[in-house]
PDB file of C-alpha atoms and ligand atoms in Angstrom:
ATOM      1  CA  MET A   1      -6.448 -17.626  -5.443  1.00 94.00           C
ATOM      2  CA  LYS A   2      -4.836 -15.087  -7.742  1.00 96.00           C
ATOM      3  CA  ILE A   3      -5.719 -11.513  -6.744  1.00 98.00           C
ATOM      4  CA  LEU A   4      -3.305  -9.487  -8.860  1.00 98.00           C
ATOM      5  CA  GLU A   5      -1.508 -10.165 -12.082  1.00 98.00           C
ATOM      6  CA  ILE A   6       0.864  -7.765 -13.784  1.00 98.00           C
ATOM      7  CA  LYS A   7       1.772  -8.622 -17.366  1.00 98.00           C
ATOM      8  CA  ASN A   8       4.579  -7.096 -19.446  1.00 98.00           C
ATOM      9  CA  LEU A   9       4.173  -3.751 -17.721  1.00 98.00           C
ATOM     10  CA  LYS A  10       6.273  -0.883 -19.035  1.00 98.00           C
ATOM     11  CA  LYS A  11       6.412   2.719 -17.889  1.00 97.00           C
ATOM     12  CA  THR A  12       8.328   5.455 -19.643  1.00 96.00           C
ATOM     13  CA  PHE A  13       8.372   9.060 -18.445  1.00 95.00           C
ATOM     14  CA  GLY A  14       9.079  12.067 -20.614  1.00 87.00           C
ATOM     15  CA  GLN A  15       8.603  13.093 -24.225  1.00 71.00           C
ATOM     16  CA  ALA A  16      10.042  11.611 -27.366  1.00 66.00           C
ATOM     17  CA  GLY A  17      13.812  11.906 -27.519  1.00 71.00           C
ATOM     18  CA  GLU A  18      14.230  12.229 -23.768  1.00 82.00           C
ATOM     19  CA  ASN A  19      12.605   9.101 -22.475  1.00 87.00           C
ATOM     20  CA  LEU A  20      13.229   7.677 -19.050  1.00 93.00           C
ATOM     21  CA  ARG A  21      12.370   3.984 -19.172  1.00 94.00           C
ATOM     22  CA  VAL A  22      11.623   3.256 -15.526  1.00 97.00           C
ATOM     23  CA  LEU A  23       9.679  -0.014 -15.717  1.00 98.00           C
ATOM     24  CA  LYS A  24      10.967  -2.133 -18.582  1.00 97.00           C
ATOM     25  CA  ASP A  25       9.120  -5.414 -18.229  1.00 98.00           C
ATOM     26  CA  ILE A  26       7.324  -6.111 -14.971  1.00 98.00           C
ATOM     27  CA  ASN A  27       5.620  -9.474 -14.519  1.00 98.00           C
ATOM     28  CA  LEU A  28       4.133 -10.413 -11.177  1.00 98.00           C
ATOM     29  CA  THR A  29       1.467 -12.739  -9.862  1.00 98.00           C
ATOM     30  CA  VAL A  30       0.179 -12.185  -6.348  1.00 98.00           C
ATOM     31  CA  GLU A  31      -1.977 -14.687  -4.473  1.00 98.00           C
ATOM     32  CA  LYS A  32      -4.641 -13.593  -2.003  1.00 98.00           C
ATOM     33  CA  GLY A  33      -3.182 -13.243   1.484  1.00 98.00           C
ATOM     34  CA  GLN A  34       0.440 -12.892   0.462  1.00 98.00           C
ATOM     35  CA  PHE A  35       2.723 -10.355   2.096  1.00 98.00           C
ATOM     36  CA  ILE A  36       4.945  -9.094  -0.714  1.00 98.00           C
ATOM     37  CA  VAL A  37       8.006  -6.988  -0.006  1.00 98.00           C
ATOM     38  CA  LEU A  38       9.528  -4.872  -2.767  1.00 98.00           C
ATOM     39  CA  ILE A  39      13.062  -3.574  -2.361  1.00 96.00           C
ATOM     40  CA  GLY A  40      15.432  -1.771  -4.711  1.00 95.00           C
ATOM     41  CA  PRO A  41      17.582   1.343  -5.023  1.00 94.00           C
ATOM     42  CA  SER A  42      16.227   4.864  -4.878  1.00 94.00           C
ATOM     43  CA  GLY A  43      14.838   5.877  -8.242  1.00 94.00           C
ATOM     44  CA  SER A  44      14.424   2.287  -9.455  1.00 96.00           C
ATOM     45  CA  GLY A  45      10.663   2.621  -9.928  1.00 97.00           C
ATOM     46  CA  LYS A  46       9.130   1.082  -6.792  1.00 97.00           C
ATOM     47  CA  SER A  47       6.717   3.955  -6.140  1.00 96.00           C
ATOM     48  CA  THR A  48       5.934   4.169  -9.849  1.00 97.00           C
ATOM     49  CA  LEU A  49       4.841   0.521  -9.757  1.00 98.00           C
ATOM     50  CA  LEU A  50       2.670   1.013  -6.649  1.00 97.00           C
ATOM     51  CA  ASN A  51       1.098   4.117  -8.206  1.00 96.00           C
ATOM     52  CA  ILE A  52       0.191   2.132 -11.312  1.00 98.00           C
ATOM     53  CA  ILE A  53      -1.356  -0.664  -9.227  1.00 98.00           C
ATOM     54  CA  ALA A  54      -3.262   2.032  -7.314  1.00 96.00           C
ATOM     55  CA  MET A  55      -4.499   3.486 -10.657  1.00 96.00           C
ATOM     56  CA  LEU A  56      -2.934   6.830  -9.745  1.00 94.00           C
ATOM     57  CA  ASP A  57      -0.753   6.539 -12.842  1.00 96.00           C
ATOM     58  CA  THR A  58      -1.164   4.696 -16.135  1.00 96.00           C
ATOM     59  CA  PRO A  59       1.166   2.168 -17.728  1.00 97.00           C
ATOM     60  CA  THR A  60       2.861   2.913 -21.039  1.00 96.00           C
ATOM     61  CA  GLU A  61       2.293  -0.730 -22.025  1.00 97.00           C
ATOM     62  CA  GLY A  62       1.061  -3.897 -20.385  1.00 98.00           C
ATOM     63  CA  GLU A  63      -1.762  -4.908 -18.080  1.00 98.00           C
ATOM     64  CA  VAL A  64      -2.677  -4.924 -14.421  1.00 98.00           C
ATOM     65  CA  ILE A  65      -5.419  -7.440 -13.637  1.00 98.00           C
ATOM     66  CA  PHE A  66      -6.938  -7.061 -10.162  1.00 98.00           C
ATOM     67  CA  GLU A  67      -9.681  -9.474  -9.093  1.00 97.00           C
ATOM     68  CA  GLY A  68     -10.137 -10.316 -12.766  1.00 97.00           C
ATOM     69  CA  LYS A  69     -10.521  -6.691 -13.872  1.00 97.00           C
ATOM     70  CA  ASN A  70      -8.142  -5.036 -16.320  1.00 98.00           C
ATOM     71  CA  LEU A  71      -7.632  -1.918 -14.175  1.00 98.00           C
ATOM     72  CA  HIS A  72      -6.452   0.565 -16.720  1.00 96.00           C
ATOM     73  CA  ARG A  73      -9.401  -0.097 -19.025  1.00 97.00           C
ATOM     74  CA  LEU A  74     -11.905   1.003 -16.363  1.00 97.00           C
ATOM     75  CA  ASN A  75     -13.453   4.461 -16.358  1.00 97.00           C
ATOM     76  CA  GLU A  76     -12.455   7.002 -13.705  1.00 95.00           C
ATOM     77  CA  ASN A  77     -15.529   6.420 -11.542  1.00 96.00           C
ATOM     78  CA  HIS A  78     -14.955   2.712 -11.452  1.00 96.00           C
ATOM     79  CA  LYS A  79     -11.269   3.272 -10.638  1.00 97.00           C
ATOM     80  CA  SER A  80     -12.118   5.594  -7.745  1.00 95.00           C
ATOM     81  CA  GLU A  81     -14.647   3.146  -6.392  1.00 94.00           C
ATOM     82  CA  LEU A  82     -12.184   0.247  -6.500  1.00 95.00           C
ATOM     83  CA  ARG A  83      -9.507   2.394  -4.886  1.00 95.00           C
ATOM     84  CA  LEU A  84     -11.818   3.433  -2.073  1.00 93.00           C
ATOM     85  CA  LYS A  85     -13.490   0.099  -1.402  1.00 93.00           C
ATOM     86  CA  LYS A  86     -10.887  -2.499  -2.250  1.00 97.00           C
ATOM     87  CA  MET A  87      -7.522  -0.893  -1.538  1.00 97.00           C
ATOM     88  CA  GLY A  88      -5.885   0.624   1.521  1.00 95.00           C
ATOM     89  CA  PHE A  89      -2.869   2.929   1.433  1.00 95.00           C
ATOM     90  CA  VAL A  90      -0.054   3.568   3.871  1.00 94.00           C
ATOM     91  CA  PHE A  91       2.765   5.994   3.104  1.00 89.00           C
ATOM     92  CA  GLN A  92       6.124   6.900   4.586  1.00 85.00           C
ATOM     93  CA  PHE A  93       4.678   9.816   6.473  1.00 85.00           C
ATOM     94  CA  ASP A  94       1.440   8.806   8.103  1.00 80.00           C
ATOM     95  CA  GLY A  95      -0.679  11.367   6.238  1.00 88.00           C
ATOM     96  CA  LEU A  96      -3.056  11.762   9.174  1.00 94.00           C
ATOM     97  CA  LEU A  97      -5.015  15.009   8.959  1.00 95.00           C
ATOM     98  CA  PRO A  98      -3.853  17.298  11.791  1.00 95.00           C
ATOM     99  CA  ASP A  99      -7.238  18.886  12.499  1.00 97.00           C
ATOM    100  CA  PHE A 100      -8.978  15.586  13.161  1.00 96.00           C
ATOM    101  CA  THR A 101      -8.626  13.197  16.085  1.00 96.00           C
ATOM    102  CA  LEU A 102      -7.106   9.772  15.553  1.00 96.00           C
ATOM    103  CA  LEU A 103     -10.581   8.198  15.648  1.00 96.00           C
ATOM    104  CA  GLU A 104     -11.869  10.676  13.060  1.00 96.00           C
ATOM    105  CA  ASN A 105      -8.825  10.043  10.894  1.00 96.00           C
ATOM    106  CA  VAL A 106      -9.297   6.277  11.011  1.00 95.00           C
ATOM    107  CA  ASN A 107     -12.966   6.726  10.144  1.00 96.00           C
ATOM    108  CA  MET A 108     -12.278   9.089   7.233  1.00 94.00           C
ATOM    109  CA  PRO A 109     -12.329   6.473   4.426  1.00 94.00           C
ATOM    110  CA  SER A 110     -15.804   5.382   5.492  1.00 93.00           C
ATOM    111  CA  VAL A 111     -17.051   8.990   5.567  1.00 92.00           C
ATOM    112  CA  ILE A 112     -15.683   9.459   2.047  1.00 92.00           C
ATOM    113  CA  ALA A 113     -17.424   6.242   0.979  1.00 90.00           C
ATOM    114  CA  GLY A 114     -20.664   7.582   2.479  1.00 90.00           C
ATOM    115  CA  LYS A 115     -21.057   4.704   4.911  1.00 88.00           C
ATOM    116  CA  LYS A 116     -23.187   4.857   8.042  1.00 84.00           C
ATOM    117  CA  LYS A 117     -21.371   5.453  11.298  1.00 83.00           C
ATOM    118  CA  ASP A 118     -20.512   2.269  13.139  1.00 86.00           C
ATOM    119  CA  ALA A 119     -18.031   0.899  15.658  1.00 91.00           C
ATOM    120  CA  LYS A 120     -15.446  -0.278  13.132  1.00 92.00           C
ATOM    121  CA  ALA A 121     -12.982   2.612  13.546  1.00 95.00           C
ATOM    122  CA  ARG A 122     -12.941   2.124  17.303  1.00 95.00           C
ATOM    123  CA  GLU A 123     -12.502  -1.636  16.875  1.00 93.00           C
ATOM    124  CA  LEU A 124      -9.523  -1.012  14.608  1.00 93.00           C
ATOM    125  CA  LEU A 125      -7.942   1.310  17.159  1.00 94.00           C
ATOM    126  CA  ALA A 126      -8.413  -1.377  19.799  1.00 93.00           C
ATOM    127  CA  ALA A 127      -6.895  -4.005  17.518  1.00 89.00           C
ATOM    128  CA  PHE A 128      -3.793  -1.835  17.217  1.00 88.00           C
ATOM    129  CA  GLY A 129      -3.631  -1.014  20.922  1.00 91.00           C
ATOM    130  CA  LEU A 130      -4.555   2.600  20.245  1.00 93.00           C
ATOM    131  CA  GLU A 131      -7.969   2.809  21.920  1.00 95.00           C
ATOM    132  CA  LYS A 132      -6.723   5.251  24.540  1.00 96.00           C
ATOM    133  CA  MET A 133      -5.463   7.540  21.788  1.00 96.00           C
ATOM    134  CA  ALA A 134      -8.843   7.765  20.002  1.00 96.00           C
ATOM    135  CA  ASP A 135      -9.543  11.383  20.882  1.00 97.00           C
ATOM    136  CA  LYS A 136      -6.004  12.675  20.568  1.00 97.00           C
ATOM    137  CA  PHE A 137      -4.846  14.764  17.663  1.00 97.00           C
ATOM    138  CA  PRO A 138      -1.944  13.463  15.537  1.00 96.00           C
ATOM    139  CA  ALA A 139       0.442  16.126  16.875  1.00 96.00           C
ATOM    140  CA  SER A 140       0.294  14.549  20.334  1.00 96.00           C
ATOM    141  CA  LEU A 141       1.008  10.974  19.162  1.00 95.00           C
ATOM    142  CA  SER A 142       4.403   9.315  18.756  1.00 91.00           C
ATOM    143  CA  GLY A 143       5.715   8.428  15.290  1.00 89.00           C
ATOM    144  CA  GLY A 144       4.920   4.755  15.830  1.00 89.00           C
ATOM    145  CA  GLU A 145       1.414   5.482  17.083  1.00 91.00           C
ATOM    146  CA  LYS A 146       0.690   7.685  14.093  1.00 93.00           C
ATOM    147  CA  GLN A 147       1.988   5.070  11.689  1.00 90.00           C
ATOM    148  CA  ARG A 148      -0.122   2.318  13.249  1.00 91.00           C
ATOM    149  CA  GLY A 149      -3.053   4.718  13.124  1.00 93.00           C
ATOM    150  CA  ALA A 150      -2.364   5.084   9.413  1.00 93.00           C
ATOM    151  CA  VAL A 151      -2.443   1.282   9.052  1.00 92.00           C
ATOM    152  CA  ALA A 152      -5.751   1.200  10.965  1.00 92.00           C
ATOM    153  CA  ARG A 153      -7.132   3.853   8.635  1.00 94.00           C
ATOM    154  CA  ALA A 154      -6.034   1.848   5.587  1.00 92.00           C
ATOM    155  CA  LEU A 155      -8.160  -1.034   6.912  1.00 93.00           C
ATOM    156  CA  ARG A 156     -11.282   1.040   7.526  1.00 93.00           C
ATOM    157  CA  ASN A 157     -13.191  -0.023   4.416  1.00 92.00           C
ATOM    158  CA  ASN A 158     -12.142  -3.686   4.640  1.00 91.00           C
ATOM    159  CA  PRO A 159      -9.738  -3.584   1.702  1.00 96.00           C
ATOM    160  CA  VAL A 160      -8.541  -6.757   0.024  1.00 98.00           C
ATOM    161  CA  LEU A 161      -5.222  -5.140  -0.931  1.00 98.00           C
ATOM    162  CA  ILE A 162      -2.933  -2.887   1.106  1.00 98.00           C
ATOM    163  CA  LEU A 163      -0.322  -0.845  -0.763  1.00 97.00           C
ATOM    164  CA  ALA A 164       2.357   0.514   1.544  1.00 96.00           C
ATOM    165  CA  ASP A 165       5.172   2.765   0.302  1.00 95.00           C
ATOM    166  CA  GLU A 166       7.983   2.842   2.874  1.00 93.00           C
ATOM    167  CA  PRO A 167       5.487   2.840   5.739  1.00 92.00           C
ATOM    168  CA  THR A 168       8.244   2.545   8.329  1.00 91.00           C
ATOM    169  CA  GLY A 169      10.655   5.028   6.764  1.00 83.00           C
ATOM    170  CA  ASN A 170      10.817   7.351   9.740  1.00 77.00           C
ATOM    171  CA  LEU A 171      10.514   4.842  12.582  1.00 86.00           C
ATOM    172  CA  ASP A 172      13.124   3.211  14.783  1.00 87.00           C
ATOM    173  CA  ILE A 173      13.741  -0.504  14.430  1.00 90.00           C
ATOM    174  CA  ASN A 174      11.425  -1.732  17.211  1.00 89.00           C
ATOM    175  CA  LYS A 175       8.537   0.274  15.836  1.00 87.00           C
ATOM    176  CA  LYS A 176       9.316  -0.938  12.322  1.00 91.00           C
ATOM    177  CA  ILE A 177       9.091  -4.523  13.466  1.00 93.00           C
ATOM    178  CA  VAL A 178       5.674  -3.906  15.021  1.00 90.00           C
ATOM    179  CA  ILE A 179       4.402  -2.669  11.644  1.00 92.00           C
ATOM    180  CA  PHE A 180       5.982  -5.601   9.777  1.00 95.00           C
ATOM    181  CA  GLU A 181       4.317  -7.982  12.233  1.00 95.00           C
ATOM    182  CA  ASP A 182       1.005  -6.179  11.749  1.00 92.00           C
ATOM    183  CA  PHE A 183       1.216  -6.664   8.002  1.00 95.00           C
ATOM    184  CA  ALA A 184       2.212 -10.321   8.355  1.00 97.00           C
ATOM    185  CA  LYS A 185      -0.820 -10.834  10.612  1.00 95.00           C
ATOM    186  CA  LEU A 186      -3.152  -9.086   8.153  1.00 95.00           C
ATOM    187  CA  ALA A 187      -1.836 -11.271   5.348  1.00 97.00           C
ATOM    188  CA  LYS A 188      -2.614 -14.394   7.405  1.00 97.00           C
ATOM    189  CA  GLN A 189      -6.180 -13.059   7.685  1.00 96.00           C
ATOM    190  CA  GLY A 190      -6.340 -12.981   3.887  1.00 97.00           C
ATOM    191  CA  ILE A 191      -5.550  -9.327   3.230  1.00 97.00           C
ATOM    192  CA  THR A 192      -2.898  -9.046   0.538  1.00 98.00           C
ATOM    193  CA  VAL A 193      -0.091  -6.609   1.327  1.00 98.00           C
ATOM    194  CA  ILE A 194       2.451  -5.112  -1.071  1.00 98.00           C
ATOM    195  CA  MET A 195       5.040  -3.110   0.809  1.00 97.00           C
ATOM    196  CA  VAL A 196       7.975  -1.100  -0.519  1.00 97.00           C
ATOM    197  CA  THR A 197      10.818  -0.780   1.944  1.00 95.00           C
ATOM    198  CA  HIS A 198      14.529  -0.128   2.222  1.00 91.00           C
ATOM    199  CA  ASP A 199      14.628  -2.181   5.391  1.00 92.00           C
ATOM    200  CA  LEU A 200      16.072  -5.668   5.038  1.00 90.00           C
ATOM    201  CA  HIS A 201      14.513  -6.700   8.368  1.00 93.00           C
ATOM    202  CA  ALA A 202      11.190  -6.858   6.535  1.00 96.00           C
ATOM    203  CA  GLU A 203      12.247  -9.840   4.449  1.00 96.00           C
ATOM    204  CA  GLN A 204      11.790 -12.397   7.217  1.00 96.00           C
ATOM    205  CA  TYR A 205       8.124 -11.366   7.633  1.00 97.00           C
ATOM    206  CA  ALA A 206       7.344 -11.535   3.927  1.00 98.00           C
ATOM    207  CA  ASP A 207       6.031 -14.470   1.908  1.00 98.00           C
ATOM    208  CA  LYS A 208       7.840 -13.148  -1.151  1.00 98.00           C
ATOM    209  CA  VAL A 209      10.559 -10.574  -1.689  1.00 98.00           C
ATOM    210  CA  TYR A 210      11.258  -8.940  -5.039  1.00 98.00           C
ATOM    211  CA  SER A 211      14.005  -6.536  -5.939  1.00 97.00           C
ATOM    212  CA  MET A 212      13.546  -3.858  -8.588  1.00 97.00           C
ATOM    213  CA  GLU A 213      16.586  -4.138 -10.805  1.00 97.00           C
ATOM    214  CA  ASP A 214      16.987  -2.270 -14.066  1.00 95.00           C
ATOM    215  CA  GLY A 215      13.258  -1.983 -14.607  1.00 97.00           C
ATOM    216  CA  THR A 216      12.413  -5.604 -13.870  1.00 98.00           C
ATOM    217  CA  LEU A 217      11.483  -7.576 -10.755  1.00 98.00           C
ATOM    218  CA  VAL A 218      13.952 -10.183  -9.525  1.00 97.00           C
ATOM    219  CA  GLU A 219      12.618 -12.736  -7.026  1.00 97.00           C
ATOM    220  CA  LYS A 220      14.757 -12.863  -3.849  1.00 95.00           C
ATOM    221  CA  LYS A 221      12.560 -15.062  -1.666  1.00 88.00           C
TER     222      LYS A 221
HETATM  223  N1  ATP B   1       5.863  11.876 -12.866  1.00 81.51           N
HETATM  224  C1  ATP B   1       7.128  11.674 -13.216  1.00 81.51           C
HETATM  225  N2  ATP B   1       7.657  12.294 -14.285  1.00 81.51           N
HETATM  226  C2  ATP B   1       8.934  12.083 -14.672  1.00 81.51           C
HETATM  227  N3  ATP B   1       9.765  11.231 -14.041  1.00 81.51           N
HETATM  228  C3  ATP B   1       9.283  10.586 -12.968  1.00 81.51           C
HETATM  229  C4  ATP B   1       7.954  10.773 -12.501  1.00 81.51           C
HETATM  230  N4  ATP B   1       7.769   9.982 -11.418  1.00 81.51           N
HETATM  231  C5  ATP B   1       8.940   9.346 -11.212  1.00 81.51           C
HETATM  232  N5  ATP B   1       9.841   9.698 -12.135  1.00 81.51           N
HETATM  233  C6  ATP B   1      11.202   9.167 -12.241  1.00 81.51           C
HETATM  234  O1  ATP B   1      11.128   7.761 -12.322  1.00 81.51           O
HETATM  235  C7  ATP B   1      12.157   7.148 -11.580  1.00 81.51           C
HETATM  236  C8  ATP B   1      11.580   6.188 -10.564  1.00 81.51           C
HETATM  237  O2  ATP B   1      10.928   6.938  -9.563  1.00 81.51           O
HETATM  238  P1  ATP B   1      10.233   6.233  -8.318  1.00 81.51           P
HETATM  239  O3  ATP B   1       9.641   7.312  -7.494  1.00 81.51           O
HETATM  240  O4  ATP B   1       9.303   5.180  -8.799  1.00 81.51           O
HETATM  241  O5  ATP B   1      11.489   5.547  -7.592  1.00 81.51           O
HETATM  242  P2  ATP B   1      11.549   4.740  -6.216  1.00 81.51           P
HETATM  243  O6  ATP B   1      12.111   3.392  -6.515  1.00 81.51           O
HETATM  244  O7  ATP B   1      10.225   4.791  -5.530  1.00 81.51           O
HETATM  245  O8  ATP B   1      12.631   5.588  -5.401  1.00 81.51           O
HETATM  246  P3  ATP B   1      12.719   5.920  -3.814  1.00 81.51           P
HETATM  247  O9  ATP B   1      13.282   4.690  -3.164  1.00 81.51           O
HETATM  248  O10 ATP B   1      13.675   7.060  -3.755  1.00 81.51           O
HETATM  249  O11 ATP B   1      11.355   6.282  -3.324  1.00 81.51           O
HETATM  250  C9  ATP B   1      12.975   8.278 -10.978  1.00 81.51           C
HETATM  251  O12 ATP B   1      14.091   8.518 -11.795  1.00 81.51           O
HETATM  252  C10 ATP B   1      12.031   9.462 -11.011  1.00 81.51           C
HETATM  253  O13 ATP B   1      12.724  10.670 -11.114  1.00 81.51           O
HETATM  254 MG1   MG B   2       9.548   5.672  -3.738  1.00 81.51          MG
END
């Protein structure tokens, strides 16, 4: 089943005369439950593409169809709702809030969505082997623990799509592999993952690998 389709997407930054054409013609079809890895040099537009899929930025031209909806034609409320309920985000630096415990951090998306309190956040911590860390604050967790906590948080509202922008950027190789395996497992459960990385180790865990080259996507696997 097709979950995401990107058609003739272009993104240009800047004003007339001084245009930076970052995305020149992006076409991509993603099936439900695929683990997609996106590689490419610094400045090639990987984060720009994720931001457009996340509706945090708008395309200059072209379409992003997610679950049959043309994302950039939706109003802001509808965009926010989709972002909160259908998508999960993981970034290079975990982004955990320092004044909240790990459990509170993982539960945050559900608080924002106004959901009733339930056991889901604790279940997610258990699924990631972090149950003993529930009441710790981020400052007292290791880099790998924080990053897995960030993955758990991204799953809090049962997203159908995870967008991860260099989620293992500051981890050592063993901890990176744990995260790659986590994503591969999630994909097998039907959660689609699009991950940007500089790490070639990720390729073996991915269903598809694309490289951003001169504003277009080139299929590598
Ligand atoms: N809001 C913006 N305004 C102007 N230029 C921008 C903006 N955002 C990104 N750019 C430019 O677009 C290009 C692509 O940036 P982007 O962040 O998408 O690259 P990237 O592939 O994610 O790089 P990295 O691997 O370093 O994270 C860069 O040249 C960047 O300077
Ligand atoms: Mg980037």
